[in-house]
Amino acid sequence: MLKYRDIAIGLQEIPNEVSLVINIANCPFKCKGCNTKHLWEDSGELLSYENLEMLIDSTIQDITCVLFMGGDVAPDEINELAAYIRNHYPDLKIGWYSGGETITVFTEYQNFDYLKFGPFIKKLGPLSSPKTNQRLYKVEGGVLRNITRLLW
């Protein structure tokens, strides 16, 4: 089961959203220059449905989106958690920041409103850099629309 290390309220990760950012432990990519190396370790609290509800319920007045940061060790679990949110909190948007290279992790995207793909490459910069290799997509009717430029 996935573990999370900590949470934050994010204003910049997803355009026009206030996100509950859930930082998932045990990142398999270990990108050079990573600024969240504490997420490389397999430690933290289990991200059960009960813990997910507790995190959302404690921030629901302040957020419009739930954003999973990581979770690439178990993408099916991320998808299941997203489906749970979709069913229990239908007004919230759902995003996933993956360090994976491709967008073929899921055959269907209906549980997500936003998907970010690509490892961090220091010389190309983060999503806020026009040179970045990372891409942020908005999911609209099962189609991925690249919205990375909105972060520049």
PDB file of C-alpha atoms in Angstrom:
ATOM      1  CA  MET A   1       0.000   0.000   0.000  1.00  0.00           C
ATOM      2  CA  LEU A   2       1.150   3.519  -0.759  1.00  0.00           C
ATOM      3  CA  LYS A   3       2.512   5.723   2.008  1.00  0.00           C
ATOM      4  CA  TYR A   4       2.480   9.487   2.236  1.00  0.00           C
ATOM      5  CA  ARG A   5       5.113  11.575   3.984  1.00  0.00           C
ATOM      6  CA  ASP A   6       3.329  14.899   4.362  1.00  0.00           C
ATOM      7  CA  ILE A   7       0.791  17.254   2.839  1.00  0.00           C
ATOM      8  CA  ALA A   8       0.658  20.900   1.834  1.00  0.00           C
ATOM      9  CA  ILE A   9      -1.786  23.361   0.363  1.00  0.00           C
ATOM     10  CA  GLY A  10      -0.485  24.287  -3.084  1.00  0.00           C
ATOM     11  CA  LEU A  11      -1.387  27.346  -5.123  1.00  0.00           C
ATOM     12  CA  GLN A  12       1.013  26.925  -8.055  1.00  0.00           C
ATOM     13  CA  GLU A  13       1.002  23.246  -9.033  1.00  0.00           C
ATOM     14  CA  ILE A  14      -2.296  23.289 -10.949  1.00  0.00           C
ATOM     15  CA  PRO A  15      -3.448  26.509 -12.683  1.00  0.00           C
ATOM     16  CA  ASN A  16      -6.506  28.121 -11.082  1.00  0.00           C
ATOM     17  CA  GLU A  17      -6.777  25.441  -8.386  1.00  0.00           C
ATOM     18  CA  VAL A  18      -5.990  25.313  -4.677  1.00  0.00           C
ATOM     19  CA  SER A  19      -4.598  21.833  -4.179  1.00  0.00           C
ATOM     20  CA  LEU A  20      -4.269  19.485  -1.271  1.00  0.00           C
ATOM     21  CA  VAL A  21      -0.822  18.172  -2.209  1.00  0.00           C
ATOM     22  CA  ILE A  22      -0.235  14.649  -0.902  1.00  0.00           C
ATOM     23  CA  ASN A  23       3.457  13.752  -1.074  1.00  0.00           C
ATOM     24  CA  ILE A  24       3.794  10.020  -1.742  1.00  0.00           C
ATOM     25  CA  ALA A  25       6.836   8.127  -0.423  1.00  0.00           C
ATOM     26  CA  ASN A  26       9.118   5.605  -2.159  1.00  0.00           C
ATOM     27  CA  CYS A  27       9.766   7.435  -5.439  1.00  0.00           C
ATOM     28  CA  PRO A  28      11.482   5.009  -7.829  1.00  0.00           C
ATOM     29  CA  PHE A  29      13.014   7.686 -10.097  1.00  0.00           C
ATOM     30  CA  LYS A  30      15.430   9.474  -7.755  1.00  0.00           C
ATOM     31  CA  CYS A  31      16.016  12.273 -10.255  1.00  0.00           C
ATOM     32  CA  LYS A  32      19.354  14.074 -10.086  1.00  0.00           C
ATOM     33  CA  GLY A  33      18.766  17.507  -8.554  1.00  0.00           C
ATOM     34  CA  CYS A  34      15.479  16.460  -6.949  1.00  0.00           C
ATOM     35  CA  ASN A  35      14.255  18.910  -4.316  1.00  0.00           C
ATOM     36  CA  THR A  36      12.085  16.298  -2.548  1.00  0.00           C
ATOM     37  CA  LYS A  37      14.654  13.609  -1.749  1.00  0.00           C
ATOM     38  CA  HIS A  38      12.781  12.797   1.452  1.00  0.00           C
ATOM     39  CA  LEU A  39      10.190  11.141  -0.815  1.00  0.00           C
ATOM     40  CA  TRP A  40      12.760   8.588  -2.009  1.00  0.00           C
ATOM     41  CA  GLU A  41      12.430   6.672   1.264  1.00  0.00           C
ATOM     42  CA  ASP A  42       9.780   4.022   1.876  1.00  0.00           C
ATOM     43  CA  SER A  43       8.404   5.620   5.013  1.00  0.00           C
ATOM     44  CA  GLY A  44       5.366   7.504   6.224  1.00  0.00           C
ATOM     45  CA  GLU A  45       1.708   6.838   6.950  1.00  0.00           C
ATOM     46  CA  LEU A  46      -0.369   4.393   4.935  1.00  0.00           C
ATOM     47  CA  LEU A  47      -2.571   6.162   2.416  1.00  0.00           C
ATOM     48  CA  SER A  48      -5.713   4.192   3.184  1.00  0.00           C
ATOM     49  CA  TYR A  49      -9.187   5.378   2.235  1.00  0.00           C
ATOM     50  CA  GLU A  50      -9.691   6.383   5.877  1.00  0.00           C
ATOM     51  CA  ASN A  51      -6.510   8.477   5.948  1.00  0.00           C
ATOM     52  CA  LEU A  52      -7.363   9.997   2.581  1.00  0.00           C
ATOM     53  CA  GLU A  53     -10.796  11.029   3.893  1.00  0.00           C
ATOM     54  CA  MET A  54      -9.214  12.516   7.010  1.00  0.00           C
ATOM     55  CA  LEU A  55      -6.789  14.578   4.904  1.00  0.00           C
ATOM     56  CA  ILE A  56      -9.523  15.813   2.585  1.00  0.00           C
ATOM     57  CA  ASP A  57     -12.072  16.491   5.328  1.00  0.00           C
ATOM     58  CA  SER A  58      -9.529  18.525   7.313  1.00  0.00           C
ATOM     59  CA  THR A  59      -8.855  20.801   4.316  1.00  0.00           C
ATOM     60  CA  ILE A  60     -12.105  20.660   2.318  1.00  0.00           C
ATOM     61  CA  GLN A  61     -12.998  24.298   3.049  1.00  0.00           C
ATOM     62  CA  ASP A  62      -9.716  25.473   1.521  1.00  0.00           C
ATOM     63  CA  ILE A  63      -9.187  23.264  -1.532  1.00  0.00           C
ATOM     64  CA  THR A  64     -10.566  22.723  -5.024  1.00  0.00           C
ATOM     65  CA  CYS A  65      -8.239  19.876  -6.024  1.00  0.00           C
ATOM     66  CA  VAL A  66      -6.458  16.831  -4.588  1.00  0.00           C
ATOM     67  CA  LEU A  67      -2.999  16.350  -6.096  1.00  0.00           C
ATOM     68  CA  PHE A  68      -0.936  13.195  -5.686  1.00  0.00           C
ATOM     69  CA  MET A  69       2.802  13.941  -5.873  1.00  0.00           C
ATOM     70  CA  GLY A  70       4.437  10.659  -6.823  1.00  0.00           C
ATOM     71  CA  GLY A  71       3.058   7.185  -6.406  1.00  0.00           C
ATOM     72  CA  ASP A  72       4.803   5.764  -9.434  1.00  0.00           C
ATOM     73  CA  VAL A  73       5.610   2.560  -7.538  1.00  0.00           C
ATOM     74  CA  ALA A  74       1.885   1.724  -7.598  1.00  0.00           C
ATOM     75  CA  PRO A  75       0.008   3.594 -10.357  1.00  0.00           C
ATOM     76  CA  ASP A  76      -3.006   1.299 -10.036  1.00  0.00           C
ATOM     77  CA  GLU A  77      -3.358   2.349  -6.383  1.00  0.00           C
ATOM     78  CA  ILE A  78      -3.187   6.020  -7.387  1.00  0.00           C
ATOM     79  CA  ASN A  79      -5.941   5.346  -9.918  1.00  0.00           C
ATOM     80  CA  GLU A  80      -8.057   3.575  -7.266  1.00  0.00           C
ATOM     81  CA  LEU A  81      -7.597   6.455  -4.812  1.00  0.00           C
ATOM     82  CA  ALA A  82      -8.575   8.906  -7.556  1.00  0.00           C
ATOM     83  CA  ALA A  83     -11.708   6.856  -8.279  1.00  0.00           C
ATOM     84  CA  TYR A  84     -12.539   6.921  -4.564  1.00  0.00           C
ATOM     85  CA  ILE A  85     -12.233  10.709  -4.489  1.00  0.00           C
ATOM     86  CA  ARG A  86     -14.303  11.007  -7.676  1.00  0.00           C
ATOM     87  CA  ASN A  87     -17.102   8.962  -6.052  1.00  0.00           C
ATOM     88  CA  HIS A  88     -17.020  10.512  -2.567  1.00  0.00           C
ATOM     89  CA  TYR A  89     -15.999  14.120  -3.342  1.00  0.00           C
ATOM     90  CA  PRO A  90     -17.428  14.791  -6.826  1.00  0.00           C
ATOM     91  CA  ASP A  91     -16.835  18.545  -6.644  1.00  0.00           C
ATOM     92  CA  LEU A  92     -13.072  18.193  -6.194  1.00  0.00           C
ATOM     93  CA  LYS A  93     -10.650  18.079  -9.104  1.00  0.00           C
ATOM     94  CA  ILE A  94      -8.004  15.349  -9.047  1.00  0.00           C
ATOM     95  CA  GLY A  95      -4.423  15.517 -10.296  1.00  0.00           C
ATOM     96  CA  TRP A  96      -1.340  13.338 -10.382  1.00  0.00           C
ATOM     97  CA  TYR A  97       2.274  14.445 -10.748  1.00  0.00           C
ATOM     98  CA  SER A  98       4.191  11.447 -12.099  1.00  0.00           C
ATOM     99  CA  GLY A  99       7.896  11.307 -12.783  1.00  0.00           C
ATOM    100  CA  GLY A 100       7.232   8.767 -15.521  1.00  0.00           C
ATOM    101  CA  GLU A 101       8.375   9.442 -19.083  1.00  0.00           C
ATOM    102  CA  THR A 102       5.172   8.512 -20.861  1.00  0.00           C
ATOM    103  CA  ILE A 103       1.445   8.928 -20.535  1.00  0.00           C
ATOM    104  CA  THR A 104       0.609   5.282 -21.170  1.00  0.00           C
ATOM    105  CA  VAL A 105       0.283   4.377 -17.506  1.00  0.00           C
ATOM    106  CA  PHE A 106      -3.507   4.248 -17.739  1.00  0.00           C
ATOM    107  CA  THR A 107      -5.715   3.128 -20.584  1.00  0.00           C
ATOM    108  CA  GLU A 108      -8.388   5.478 -19.289  1.00  0.00           C
ATOM    109  CA  TYR A 109      -8.181   8.841 -17.585  1.00  0.00           C
ATOM    110  CA  GLN A 110     -11.697   9.476 -16.279  1.00  0.00           C
ATOM    111  CA  ASN A 111     -10.541   9.547 -12.653  1.00  0.00           C
ATOM    112  CA  PHE A 112      -8.226  12.513 -13.265  1.00  0.00           C
ATOM    113  CA  ASP A 113      -8.626  16.143 -14.237  1.00  0.00           C
ATOM    114  CA  TYR A 114      -4.882  16.856 -14.453  1.00  0.00           C
ATOM    115  CA  LEU A 115      -1.830  14.696 -15.202  1.00  0.00           C
ATOM    116  CA  LYS A 116       1.845  15.721 -15.125  1.00  0.00           C
ATOM    117  CA  PHE A 117       4.466  13.476 -16.693  1.00  0.00           C
ATOM    118  CA  GLY A 118       8.231  13.601 -16.992  1.00  0.00           C
ATOM    119  CA  PRO A 119      11.214  13.238 -14.694  1.00  0.00           C
ATOM    120  CA  PHE A 120      12.899  16.315 -13.277  1.00  0.00           C
ATOM    121  CA  ILE A 121      15.968  17.212 -15.342  1.00  0.00           C
ATOM    122  CA  LYS A 122      17.860  19.966 -13.572  1.00  0.00           C
ATOM    123  CA  LYS A 123      19.284  21.654 -16.707  1.00  0.00           C
ATOM    124  CA  LEU A 124      15.761  21.895 -18.193  1.00  0.00           C
ATOM    125  CA  GLY A 125      14.147  23.163 -15.017  1.00  0.00           C
ATOM    126  CA  PRO A 126      10.778  22.563 -13.348  1.00  0.00           C
ATOM    127  CA  LEU A 127       7.317  22.945 -14.862  1.00  0.00           C
ATOM    128  CA  SER A 128       7.573  26.715 -14.452  1.00  0.00           C
ATOM    129  CA  SER A 129      10.473  26.828 -16.959  1.00  0.00           C
ATOM    130  CA  PRO A 130       9.722  27.154 -20.702  1.00  0.00           C
ATOM    131  CA  LYS A 131      12.639  24.723 -21.294  1.00  0.00           C
ATOM    132  CA  THR A 132      11.155  21.959 -19.130  1.00  0.00           C
ATOM    133  CA  ASN A 133      10.758  18.432 -20.442  1.00  0.00           C
ATOM    134  CA  GLN A 134       7.840  17.907 -18.040  1.00  0.00           C
ATOM    135  CA  ARG A 135       4.290  18.331 -19.292  1.00  0.00           C
ATOM    136  CA  LEU A 136       1.044  19.141 -17.500  1.00  0.00           C
ATOM    137  CA  TYR A 137      -2.172  17.986 -19.138  1.00  0.00           C
ATOM    138  CA  LYS A 138      -5.803  18.789 -18.484  1.00  0.00           C
ATOM    139  CA  VAL A 139      -8.068  15.801 -19.078  1.00  0.00           C
ATOM    140  CA  GLU A 140     -11.171  16.799 -21.024  1.00  0.00           C
ATOM    141  CA  GLY A 141     -13.516  14.062 -22.174  1.00  0.00           C
ATOM    142  CA  GLY A 142     -10.759  11.466 -22.133  1.00  0.00           C
ATOM    143  CA  VAL A 143      -8.471  13.689 -24.216  1.00  0.00           C
ATOM    144  CA  LEU A 144      -5.243  15.138 -22.812  1.00  0.00           C
ATOM    145  CA  ARG A 145      -4.748  18.849 -23.520  1.00  0.00           C
ATOM    146  CA  ASN A 146      -1.256  20.217 -22.857  1.00  0.00           C
ATOM    147  CA  ILE A 147      -1.537  23.191 -20.471  1.00  0.00           C
ATOM    148  CA  THR A 148       2.114  23.391 -19.400  1.00  0.00           C
ATOM    149  CA  ARG A 149       2.479  26.919 -20.807  1.00  0.00           C
ATOM    150  CA  LEU A 150      -0.005  28.210 -18.215  1.00  0.00           C
ATOM    151  CA  LEU A 151       2.700  27.721 -15.577  1.00  0.00           C
ATOM    152  CA  TRP A 152       5.327  29.873 -17.348  1.00  0.00           C
TER     153      TRP A 152
END
